[in-house]
Coordinates of C-alpha atoms in Angstrom, one line a residue:
M1 CA -54.9 -11.6 -8.1
A2 CA -51.2 -11.2 -7.7
T3 CA -49.3 -14.2 -6.4
C4 CA -45.8 -14.7 -5.2
L5 CA -45.1 -17.7 -7.4
Q6 CA -42.3 -18.2 -9.9
A7 CA -43.6 -18.8 -13.4
N8 CA -41.9 -21.1 -15.9
A9 CA -38.5 -19.8 -17.1
Q10 CA -39.0 -17.3 -20.0
A11 CA -36.1 -16.0 -22.2
L12 CA -36.1 -12.3 -21.7
A13 CA -35.3 -9.7 -24.3
T14 CA -31.7 -8.7 -24.3
D15 CA -30.5 -5.7 -22.2
Y16 CA -28.6 -3.6 -24.7
K17 CA -28.2 -0.6 -22.6
G18 CA -26.7 -2.3 -19.5
T19 CA -28.6 -2.6 -16.2
S20 CA -26.4 -0.2 -14.3
N21 CA -25.9 2.3 -17.2
N22 CA -27.9 5.5 -17.3
N23 CA -26.7 6.3 -20.9
P24 CA -28.1 6.4 -23.4
I25 CA -31.4 7.7 -22.1
S26 CA -33.4 5.4 -24.5
A27 CA -32.6 1.7 -24.9
N28 CA -34.7 1.3 -28.0
I29 CA -34.9 4.6 -29.9
F30 CA -32.2 6.1 -32.0
C31 CA -32.2 9.9 -31.6
A32 CA -29.7 12.7 -32.1
D33 CA -28.8 16.4 -32.1
P34 CA -30.4 17.2 -28.7
T35 CA -31.8 20.4 -27.3
A36 CA -33.7 20.9 -24.1
L37 CA -35.7 23.2 -21.8
E38 CA -36.8 23.0 -18.1
Y39 CA -40.5 23.5 -17.5
N40 CA -42.6 22.9 -14.3
G41 CA -40.0 20.7 -12.7
R42 CA -39.3 18.5 -15.6
L43 CA -36.5 18.5 -18.3
Y44 CA -37.8 18.1 -21.8
V45 CA -35.4 16.9 -24.4
Y46 CA -35.9 16.9 -28.2
G47 CA -33.8 15.4 -31.0
S48 CA -33.5 14.4 -34.6
N49 CA -35.5 11.1 -35.2
D50 CA -32.7 8.8 -36.4
H51 CA -35.0 5.9 -35.7
Q52 CA -37.4 7.1 -38.5
Q53 CA -34.5 6.8 -41.0
F54 CA -33.5 3.4 -39.4
I55 CA -37.0 2.0 -39.9
A56 CA -37.2 3.5 -43.5
N57 CA -34.0 1.8 -44.3
G58 CA -35.3 -1.6 -43.2
K59 CA -32.9 -1.5 -40.1
K60 CA -29.8 -1.5 -42.3
G61 CA -27.8 0.7 -44.6
E62 CA -26.4 4.2 -44.2
N63 CA -28.0 7.0 -42.2
S64 CA -28.7 9.5 -45.1
Y65 CA -31.0 11.6 -42.9
G66 CA -33.5 12.1 -45.9
E67 CA -36.4 10.3 -44.1
I68 CA -36.0 12.2 -40.8
K69 CA -39.4 14.1 -40.9
S70 CA -40.2 14.3 -37.3
I71 CA -38.7 15.3 -33.8
V72 CA -38.6 12.9 -30.9
V73 CA -39.5 14.2 -27.4
F74 CA -38.5 12.8 -24.0
S75 CA -38.8 14.2 -20.4
T76 CA -37.6 13.4 -16.9
D77 CA -37.8 14.8 -13.4
D78 CA -35.0 12.6 -12.0
M79 CA -32.5 12.4 -14.9
V80 CA -32.6 8.6 -15.0
N81 CA -36.2 7.5 -15.6
W82 CA -37.2 9.1 -19.0
T83 CA -40.7 9.4 -20.4
F84 CA -41.1 8.9 -24.1
H85 CA -43.8 11.4 -25.4
G86 CA -43.8 10.3 -29.1
T87 CA -42.8 12.4 -32.0
I88 CA -43.7 15.8 -33.4
D89 CA -44.8 15.2 -37.0
T90 CA -43.1 18.0 -38.9
K91 CA -44.0 16.6 -42.3
K92 CA -47.7 16.8 -41.4
I93 CA -47.5 20.2 -39.5
C94 CA -45.5 21.9 -42.4
S95 CA -47.5 20.3 -45.3
G96 CA -48.9 23.7 -46.2
W97 CA -45.6 25.4 -46.8
T98 CA -45.0 27.0 -50.2
N99 CA -42.3 25.5 -52.5
N100 CA -41.8 28.7 -54.5
P101 CA -39.0 29.3 -54.5
W102 CA -37.8 25.7 -54.0
Y103 CA -35.5 26.5 -51.1
V104 CA -38.2 27.8 -48.7
G105 CA -40.3 24.6 -48.6
Y106 CA -40.3 21.7 -46.3
G107 CA -38.2 18.6 -46.8
V108 CA -36.9 17.2 -43.5
S109 CA -36.4 18.2 -39.9
W110 CA -32.9 18.0 -38.2
A111 CA -31.2 19.4 -35.2
P112 CA -33.9 21.1 -33.2
S113 CA -33.5 23.9 -30.8
V114 CA -36.2 24.9 -28.3
T115 CA -37.0 27.7 -25.8
W116 CA -40.1 29.0 -24.0
R117 CA -41.3 32.1 -22.2
H118 CA -44.4 33.3 -20.3
N119 CA -46.4 35.9 -22.2
D120 CA -47.6 38.4 -19.6
S121 CA -50.0 40.1 -22.0
T122 CA -51.8 36.8 -22.9
G123 CA -51.2 35.0 -19.6
K124 CA -50.0 31.9 -21.5
D125 CA -46.7 30.0 -21.7
E126 CA -45.3 30.0 -25.2
F127 CA -42.9 27.3 -26.7
F128 CA -40.8 27.8 -29.8
L129 CA -39.2 24.9 -31.5
Y130 CA -36.7 25.6 -34.4
F131 CA -35.3 22.9 -36.8
C132 CA -33.1 23.0 -40.0
N133 CA -34.6 21.8 -43.2
S134 CA -31.3 20.2 -44.4
S135 CA -28.9 23.0 -45.5
H136 CA -31.7 25.3 -46.9
G137 CA -32.6 27.1 -43.7
V138 CA -34.5 27.1 -40.4
G139 CA -38.2 26.6 -39.7
V140 CA -40.1 27.3 -36.6
L141 CA -43.1 25.7 -34.7
T142 CA -45.1 27.0 -31.8
A143 CA -47.1 25.5 -29.0
E144 CA -48.6 26.3 -25.6
S145 CA -47.2 23.0 -24.0
P146 CA -43.8 21.4 -24.3
I147 CA -45.4 18.4 -26.0
G148 CA -47.7 20.4 -28.2
P149 CA -50.0 20.3 -30.1
W150 CA -47.5 22.1 -32.4
K151 CA -48.3 24.4 -35.4
S152 CA -46.4 26.3 -38.0
P153 CA -46.9 30.1 -37.7
N154 CA -45.2 30.7 -41.1
K155 CA -45.8 29.3 -44.6
K156 CA -42.1 28.8 -45.2
L157 CA -38.7 28.6 -43.7
M158 CA -38.0 31.5 -41.2
I159 CA -34.4 31.6 -42.3
N160 CA -33.5 30.8 -45.9
Y161 CA -31.1 31.7 -48.8
D162 CA -32.8 35.2 -48.9
T163 CA -32.3 36.1 -45.3
P164 CA -30.1 39.2 -45.1
G165 CA -26.6 38.2 -43.9
A166 CA -27.1 34.4 -44.3
N167 CA -24.8 34.3 -47.3
A168 CA -25.5 30.6 -48.0
A169 CA -24.9 30.5 -51.6
G170 CA -21.8 28.3 -52.0
T171 CA -20.1 29.3 -48.8
N172 CA -22.1 27.8 -45.9
A173 CA -25.3 26.0 -44.9
N174 CA -28.1 27.7 -43.1
F175 CA -28.7 24.9 -40.6
D176 CA -28.4 23.7 -37.0
P177 CA -30.2 26.5 -35.2
G178 CA -29.4 27.4 -31.6
V179 CA -31.9 29.7 -29.8
T180 CA -32.1 31.5 -26.5
I181 CA -34.0 34.4 -24.9
D182 CA -31.8 36.8 -23.0
D183 CA -32.3 38.5 -19.7
N184 CA -34.1 41.4 -21.5
G185 CA -36.6 39.0 -23.1
V186 CA -35.0 39.4 -26.6
G187 CA -34.6 36.2 -28.7
W188 CA -31.4 35.3 -30.5
I189 CA -30.7 32.4 -32.9
T190 CA -27.4 31.2 -34.2
F191 CA -27.1 29.0 -37.3
G192 CA -24.7 28.0 -40.1
G193 CA -22.0 25.5 -41.0
L194 CA -20.1 23.4 -43.5
G195 CA -17.8 26.3 -44.5
P196 CA -14.3 25.8 -46.0
S197 CA -12.1 23.4 -44.1
T198 CA -9.9 26.0 -42.6
I199 CA -9.1 27.7 -39.2
M200 CA -11.7 30.4 -40.0
P201 CA -14.5 29.1 -42.2
E202 CA -16.7 32.2 -41.4
A203 CA -19.9 30.1 -41.6
A204 CA -21.4 30.8 -38.2
R205 CA -24.2 33.4 -38.0
I206 CA -26.4 35.0 -35.3
V207 CA -29.5 37.1 -35.8
K208 CA -31.9 38.8 -33.4
L209 CA -35.6 37.6 -33.5
K210 CA -38.6 39.9 -33.5
P211 CA -40.9 39.9 -30.4
S212 CA -43.0 37.1 -32.1
M213 CA -40.0 34.8 -32.1
T214 CA -41.2 33.6 -35.5
E215 CA -39.4 36.2 -37.7
V216 CA -35.8 37.6 -37.9
D217 CA -35.2 41.2 -36.9
G218 CA -32.6 42.6 -39.2
A219 CA -29.6 41.0 -40.9
A220 CA -27.6 38.1 -39.6
V221 CA -24.0 38.7 -38.6
K222 CA -20.9 36.5 -38.4
I223 CA -19.5 34.8 -35.4
H224 CA -15.7 34.4 -36.0
A225 CA -15.6 30.9 -34.7
P226 CA -12.2 29.1 -35.2
Y227 CA -12.5 25.7 -36.7
H228 CA -16.3 26.0 -36.8
F229 CA -18.2 23.2 -38.5
E230 CA -21.9 22.8 -37.3
A231 CA -24.0 22.0 -34.1
N232 CA -24.8 25.6 -33.1
E233 CA -26.4 26.2 -29.7
L234 CA -26.8 29.3 -27.5
N235 CA -27.2 30.1 -23.8
V236 CA -27.2 33.1 -21.5
I237 CA -25.1 32.4 -18.5
G238 CA -24.3 35.1 -15.9
G239 CA -25.6 37.8 -18.3
K240 CA -23.2 36.7 -21.0
Y241 CA -24.0 35.0 -24.3
V242 CA -22.4 31.6 -24.6
Y243 CA -22.3 30.0 -28.0
T244 CA -21.3 26.4 -28.5
Y245 CA -20.4 24.5 -31.8
C246 CA -18.7 21.5 -33.2
S247 CA -15.2 21.9 -34.6
N248 CA -14.2 20.8 -38.1
W249 CA -11.5 18.5 -39.6
A250 CA -9.2 21.1 -41.0
E251 CA -5.4 20.5 -40.6
R252 CA -4.1 22.1 -37.4
T253 CA -0.8 23.9 -37.4
D254 CA 1.1 25.7 -34.7
A255 CA 1.5 28.7 -36.9
D256 CA -2.2 29.1 -37.7
W257 CA -3.1 28.8 -34.0
N258 CA -0.4 31.2 -32.7
T259 CA -1.5 33.8 -35.2
Y260 CA -5.1 33.4 -34.1
K261 CA -4.2 33.7 -30.5
Q262 CA -2.2 36.9 -31.0
E263 CA -4.8 38.5 -33.2
H264 CA -7.6 37.7 -30.6
G265 CA -5.5 38.2 -27.4
I266 CA -6.3 34.7 -25.9
S267 CA -3.9 32.4 -24.1
I268 CA -5.4 29.0 -24.8
A269 CA -2.5 26.7 -25.5
S270 CA -3.7 24.6 -28.3
A271 CA -6.3 24.4 -31.0
P272 CA -9.4 22.2 -30.5
N273 CA -9.2 18.6 -31.8
A274 CA -11.5 17.7 -34.6
C275 CA -15.2 16.9 -33.8
T276 CA -15.1 18.5 -30.3
M277 CA -17.6 20.9 -28.7
C278 CA -16.1 24.5 -28.4
Y279 CA -17.6 27.5 -27.0
M280 CA -17.3 31.3 -27.2
V281 CA -18.5 34.2 -24.9
S282 CA -19.8 37.6 -25.8
D283 CA -21.4 40.7 -24.1
N284 CA -22.9 42.0 -27.3
P285 CA -24.0 39.2 -29.7
S286 CA -24.6 41.5 -32.7
D287 CA -21.0 42.5 -32.8
P288 CA -18.9 39.9 -34.6
N289 CA -15.7 41.1 -32.9
S290 CA -17.1 40.7 -29.4
W291 CA -17.0 37.0 -29.4
V292 CA -14.0 35.5 -27.4
Y293 CA -13.1 31.8 -28.0
K294 CA -12.9 30.0 -24.5
G295 CA -11.8 26.5 -25.6
V296 CA -13.3 22.9 -25.7
Y297 CA -15.9 21.7 -23.3
G298 CA -17.3 18.5 -24.9
P299 CA -15.0 15.6 -26.3
H300 CA -15.5 13.6 -29.4
P301 CA -18.5 11.3 -28.5
G302 CA -16.8 8.1 -29.8
N303 CA -18.6 4.7 -30.0
G304 CA -18.5 4.8 -33.8
T305 CA -20.0 8.3 -34.1
N306 CA -18.6 10.4 -37.0
N307 CA -20.2 13.7 -35.9
N308 CA -20.9 15.7 -32.6
H309 CA -23.8 17.8 -31.5
S310 CA -24.6 18.8 -27.9
H311 CA -26.7 21.1 -25.7
L312 CA -25.6 22.7 -22.4
Q313 CA -28.7 22.8 -20.0
K314 CA -29.3 23.9 -16.5
F315 CA -31.8 21.9 -14.7
Q316 CA -32.8 22.0 -10.9
G317 CA -29.7 24.2 -10.3
K318 CA -27.1 21.9 -12.0
Y319 CA -25.7 21.9 -15.5
Y320 CA -25.8 19.0 -17.9
H321 CA -24.1 18.1 -21.2
I322 CA -26.6 16.5 -23.5
Y323 CA -25.2 14.9 -26.5
H324 CA -25.4 11.9 -28.9
N325 CA -23.1 8.9 -29.5
G326 CA -23.3 5.5 -31.1
A327 CA -23.2 3.3 -27.9
L328 CA -26.6 1.6 -28.5
M329 CA -25.8 1.1 -32.2
E330 CA -22.5 -0.6 -31.3
S331 CA -24.2 -2.8 -28.8
W332 CA -26.8 -4.0 -31.4
K333 CA -24.0 -4.7 -33.8
K334 CA -22.1 -6.8 -31.3
A335 CA -25.2 -8.8 -30.6
N336 CA -25.8 -9.3 -34.4
V337 CA -29.2 -7.5 -34.2
I338 CA -28.1 -5.3 -37.1
E339 CA -25.4 -5.8 -39.7
S340 CA -21.9 -4.8 -38.8
D341 CA -21.7 -2.4 -41.8
C342 CA -24.9 -0.6 -40.7
G343 CA -24.6 3.2 -40.8
V344 CA -24.3 5.6 -37.8
F345 CA -27.7 5.7 -36.0
R346 CA -27.1 7.8 -32.8
S347 CA -28.5 7.9 -29.3
L348 CA -28.9 10.6 -26.7
C349 CA -26.8 10.7 -23.5
V350 CA -26.4 13.0 -20.5
N351 CA -23.4 13.7 -18.3
R352 CA -22.8 16.5 -15.7
A353 CA -21.2 19.7 -16.6
T354 CA -19.4 22.1 -14.3
V355 CA -20.0 25.8 -15.1
D356 CA -18.7 28.9 -13.4
E357 CA -21.7 31.3 -13.9
S358 CA -19.9 34.3 -12.7
A359 CA -17.2 33.9 -15.3
A360 CA -19.4 32.0 -17.9
T361 CA -16.7 29.3 -18.2
I362 CA -17.3 25.6 -18.7
N363 CA -15.0 22.8 -17.6
Q364 CA -14.4 20.0 -20.0
V365 CA -16.9 17.3 -19.5
T366 CA -16.2 13.7 -18.9
T367 CA -18.6 11.4 -21.0
N368 CA -19.4 7.8 -20.1
L369 CA -22.1 5.3 -20.2
E370 CA -22.6 5.4 -16.5
G371 CA -24.2 8.7 -17.0
V372 CA -25.6 11.0 -14.2
T373 CA -26.8 10.4 -10.7
Q374 CA -30.5 10.1 -10.1
I375 CA -31.5 13.3 -8.4
K376 CA -34.9 12.1 -6.8
N377 CA -36.6 8.8 -6.1
L378 CA -39.5 7.8 -8.3
N379 CA -42.8 8.0 -6.4
P380 CA -44.9 4.8 -7.0
F381 CA -48.0 6.3 -5.3
E382 CA -48.3 8.8 -8.2
L383 CA -49.6 7.6 -11.5
Q384 CA -46.6 6.5 -13.6
Q385 CA -46.8 6.2 -17.4
A386 CA -45.5 2.9 -18.7
E387 CA -43.4 4.7 -21.2
T388 CA -41.5 6.2 -18.2
M389 CA -38.5 3.9 -17.8
A390 CA -34.7 3.7 -17.2
S391 CA -34.3 0.8 -19.6
C392 CA -36.3 -1.8 -21.5
G393 CA -36.1 -4.7 -23.8
G394 CA -38.3 -5.9 -26.6
V395 CA -40.9 -3.2 -26.2
D396 CA -42.5 -0.8 -28.6
Y397 CA -44.7 2.2 -28.4
E398 CA -48.1 3.3 -29.8
D399 CA -50.5 6.2 -29.3
F400 CA -53.9 4.7 -28.4
I401 CA -55.8 7.8 -29.3
N402 CA -54.6 7.8 -32.8
I403 CA -54.6 4.2 -33.6
K404 CA -57.2 3.0 -36.0
K405 CA -58.4 -0.6 -35.9
N406 CA -56.8 -3.1 -38.4
T407 CA -54.5 -0.3 -39.6
K408 CA -50.7 -0.7 -39.4
I409 CA -49.0 2.5 -38.5
N410 CA -45.5 3.8 -37.8
N411 CA -45.5 4.1 -34.1
L412 CA -42.7 6.9 -34.3
G413 CA -44.7 9.0 -36.7
N414 CA -47.4 10.4 -34.3
D415 CA -47.6 13.8 -32.9
A416 CA -46.0 14.1 -29.4
S417 CA -48.7 12.8 -27.1
E418 CA -49.7 12.3 -23.4
N419 CA -51.5 9.2 -24.6
M420 CA -48.6 6.8 -25.4
Q421 CA -48.7 3.2 -24.3
V422 CA -46.1 0.4 -24.3
K423 CA -46.6 -2.7 -26.5
M424 CA -45.2 -5.8 -24.8
K425 CA -44.7 -9.4 -26.1
D426 CA -43.3 -12.5 -24.5
G427 CA -40.1 -11.8 -22.7
S428 CA -40.2 -8.1 -23.1
W429 CA -39.7 -5.8 -20.0
I430 CA -39.3 -2.3 -18.7
S431 CA -37.4 -1.1 -15.7
V432 CA -37.6 1.8 -13.3
R433 CA -34.8 2.9 -10.9
K434 CA -34.9 3.9 -7.2
V435 CA -38.6 3.5 -6.6
D436 CA -39.5 4.7 -3.0
F437 CA -42.3 2.5 -1.6
G438 CA -41.8 4.1 1.8
E439 CA -41.8 2.7 5.3
N440 CA -45.3 1.3 5.1
G441 CA -44.8 -0.4 1.8
A442 CA -47.3 -0.8 -1.1
G443 CA -50.3 -3.0 -0.4
K444 CA -51.8 -2.8 -3.9
I445 CA -50.8 -2.0 -7.4
T446 CA -53.1 -0.9 -10.3
L447 CA -52.2 -1.6 -13.9
R448 CA -53.9 0.2 -16.7
G449 CA -53.7 -2.1 -19.7
K450 CA -55.4 -3.9 -22.5
G451 CA -55.0 -7.6 -23.5
T452 CA -54.0 -10.7 -21.6
A453 CA -50.6 -11.2 -20.0
T454 CA -48.8 -12.7 -17.2
I455 CA -46.7 -9.9 -15.7
E456 CA -43.9 -10.5 -13.1
L457 CA -42.7 -7.8 -10.8
R458 CA -39.0 -8.2 -10.0
F459 CA -36.4 -6.2 -8.2
S460 CA -33.7 -7.5 -10.5
R461 CA -34.0 -8.4 -14.1
A462 CA -32.7 -12.0 -13.7
G463 CA -34.0 -12.5 -10.2
R464 CA -37.0 -14.3 -8.8
P465 CA -40.4 -12.6 -9.1
T466 CA -41.6 -10.7 -6.2
C467 CA -45.1 -11.2 -7.3
T468 CA -46.9 -12.4 -10.6
I469 CA -50.0 -10.7 -12.0
E470 CA -52.5 -12.2 -14.3
F471 CA -54.0 -9.3 -16.3
S472 CA -56.8 -9.7 -18.9
S473 CA -59.0 -7.1 -20.4
S474 CA -60.5 -6.6 -23.9
E475 CA -60.5 -2.9 -23.4
M476 CA -58.0 -0.4 -21.9
E477 CA -58.9 -0.8 -18.2
D478 CA -57.5 -0.2 -14.7
K479 CA -57.2 -3.5 -12.7
T480 CA -56.0 -3.4 -9.1
F481 CA -54.1 -6.3 -7.5
D482 CA -53.0 -7.1 -3.9
I483 CA -49.3 -7.2 -3.3
D484 CA -47.2 -8.0 -0.2
P485 CA -46.2 -4.7 1.6
S486 CA -43.3 -6.4 3.4
K487 CA -41.8 -7.0 0.0
F488 CA -42.7 -3.7 -1.6
V489 CA -41.0 -1.4 1.0
G490 CA -38.1 1.0 1.0
V491 CA -36.3 2.1 -2.1
K492 CA -35.8 -0.5 -4.9
S493 CA -35.4 -0.7 -8.6
G494 CA -38.2 -2.5 -10.3
F495 CA -38.9 -4.6 -13.4
F496 CA -42.2 -5.2 -15.2
I497 CA -41.7 -8.4 -17.2
A498 CA -44.2 -9.9 -19.5
V499 CA -43.4 -13.5 -19.2
K500 CA -46.4 -14.6 -21.4
T501 CA -48.8 -12.6 -23.5
A502 CA -51.8 -13.5 -25.7
N503 CA -51.7 -11.7 -29.0
E504 CA -51.0 -8.1 -28.3
F505 CA -50.7 -6.6 -24.7
Y506 CA -50.5 -2.9 -24.0
L507 CA -49.4 -1.4 -20.7
D508 CA -50.4 2.2 -20.4
A509 CA -49.7 3.1 -16.7
W510 CA -49.3 1.9 -13.1
K511 CA -49.8 3.1 -9.6
C512 CA -49.2 1.7 -6.2
I513 CA -51.4 2.2 -3.1
D514 CA -49.8 2.6 0.3
A515 CA -50.5 -0.4 2.6
Q516 CA -52.2 1.8 5.2
E517 CA -54.6 3.3 2.7
A518 CA -56.3 -0.2 2.2
G519 CA -57.0 0.7 -1.4
I520 CA -59.5 3.4 -0.7
S521 CA -59.2 6.1 -3.4
E522 CA -60.9 9.3 -4.3
I523 CA -62.4 9.6 -7.7
D524 CA -61.9 12.9 -9.7
N525 CA -65.4 13.6 -10.7
S526 CA -64.3 16.1 -13.4
N527 CA -63.0 13.2 -15.4
V528 CA -65.9 10.8 -15.1
I529 CA -68.1 10.1 -18.1
N530 CA -70.1 7.1 -16.9
R531 CA -70.2 5.6 -13.4
Q532 CA -71.8 2.6 -11.7
S533 CA -71.5 1.7 -8.0
Y534 CA -71.6 -1.7 -6.3
D535 CA -71.3 -3.1 -2.8
L536 CA -68.6 -5.4 -1.8
S537 CA -70.7 -8.4 -2.7
G538 CA -71.0 -7.1 -6.2
R539 CA -74.7 -5.9 -5.9
K540 CA -75.3 -2.9 -8.1
L541 CA -76.4 0.2 -6.1
S542 CA -79.1 2.4 -7.5
N543 CA -78.2 5.2 -5.1
A544 CA -74.7 5.0 -3.8
Q545 CA -75.0 8.1 -1.7
Q546 CA -77.5 6.1 0.6
H547 CA -74.9 3.5 1.2
H548 CA -72.5 3.8 4.3
G549 CA -69.1 2.3 4.0
I550 CA -66.7 1.1 1.3
I551 CA -68.2 0.5 -2.2
I552 CA -66.8 -0.3 -5.7
E553 CA -67.1 2.4 -8.3
Q554 CA -66.6 1.6 -12.0
Y555 CA -66.3 4.5 -14.5
T556 CA -65.0 5.4 -17.9
D557 CA -62.8 8.6 -18.2
N558 CA -62.7 11.0 -21.2
N559 CA -60.0 9.0 -22.8
G560 CA -62.3 5.9 -23.0
V561 CA -60.3 4.1 -20.2
K562 CA -62.3 2.0 -17.7
H563 CA -61.5 2.2 -14.0
S564 CA -62.5 0.3 -10.9
R565 CA -61.9 1.8 -7.4
K566 CA -62.8 1.3 -3.8
V567 CA -64.2 4.4 -2.3
L568 CA -65.6 5.4 1.0
S569 CA -69.3 6.5 0.8
T570 CA -70.7 8.4 3.7
K571 CA -74.5 8.1 4.1
K572 CA -76.2 11.5 3.8

């Protein structure tokens, strides 16, 4: 039963993100070097798993990137409430790669770039995820879903020191891929960086991909990108190819810039500042002389970050600048959660970008912690995963399908999964923003969980509880509780706060029931493994079809989760 009583005061986990901030997108996972795609109404964002290095370091020391061997996945449909899908375990997926010669084997996975297409010949959607193996080259993974399962179509790096035109030996690094599929269905990938610290390092490359998207087609060619350093990404906007990259730290002189302007016929007043995101445009990507420098569109990220990497993404008709900064790390340092001399562990952020598609130009983006405006309200009458949140404090994640009893696992080392759950302890909390309970309000709420906990539902983190739920189950199970529809009405931001837990408590999902529906639900028979029916007095029914009226059905789904629902049975 849910009650509207205030529990004893409980110290809550600290809000390091800020209740009103939408950046960074995760309040508890360090992640960097973003890429993204839009698919079926959701935006999927992928990044380097800085958190894996952070954990490997014992939550201290420098970010050496050497233990980043997985890719983090988030998604959203409203730009504010983000679902954590876990990680893509590249070390496991690429374990069969050859190490002969040494520079084609697997070592790490940094700076992913992703794209997808529909294959008319097979009738399937295909997803392609590229990542750099330090400076050695670029690998590729494939899947039929944005969260996998992923596999390696090759036995080695797709781009390496032997790739024609890569020219990596001593002059540049074959890393930081940026992929796109153009309007003709042709794939292109950019890569390269760390060339000489000059106005023209000549370290940027682009190469066409074969129809498989898993092999290069011909030799890579140069992009003459001024002050190029790293962080390559690629888009097609208005039929033009738009290449973005991070600028280097070379000395800027008026003489160098004026010479460059005259040679390339551009009128941009000044050279880009160091560590800013620049862009170039071309009609013919395979012609090195076709690329035109257009200026800076992304500022230095600040917040203690010593590098820059971003992705320009169109979603639901609007453009977004997705990037990383050190805001969460700085917040943890100020709170003495980590040592003040801890290295740079980065977090993903999003701000709006303004793009003129007809001219393929990008206005300079303003970055801040306030972030973007939520583009739709969250629907509580649809099943919501507990790992969908705007912010959180004191929580962790685990994959309940892959967990083995009595085994300690790295909860950020699993393959990307739909089966994540949130691990909560005393004082931990999650929040969701702009939840639309409608005019009727919600009369019931179902929590899917395991363990014992007192959960408070609040409409502000430090406010009084709107109701208190006592949840207890030894198995992952659905439990439904009555709530007051006069309180759960309209659009509100909500908090699930674990004020008290016994041992470990896991929250997997939640869903509200409209007050006018009286808690009557339809069961999806395709997902039912075992079902028992009872009347409202608790008497087991041997033939529920002969019963007229509301009954209780209990069943187990194919994930092993127990459910209990009221359903309407019509006597036949």
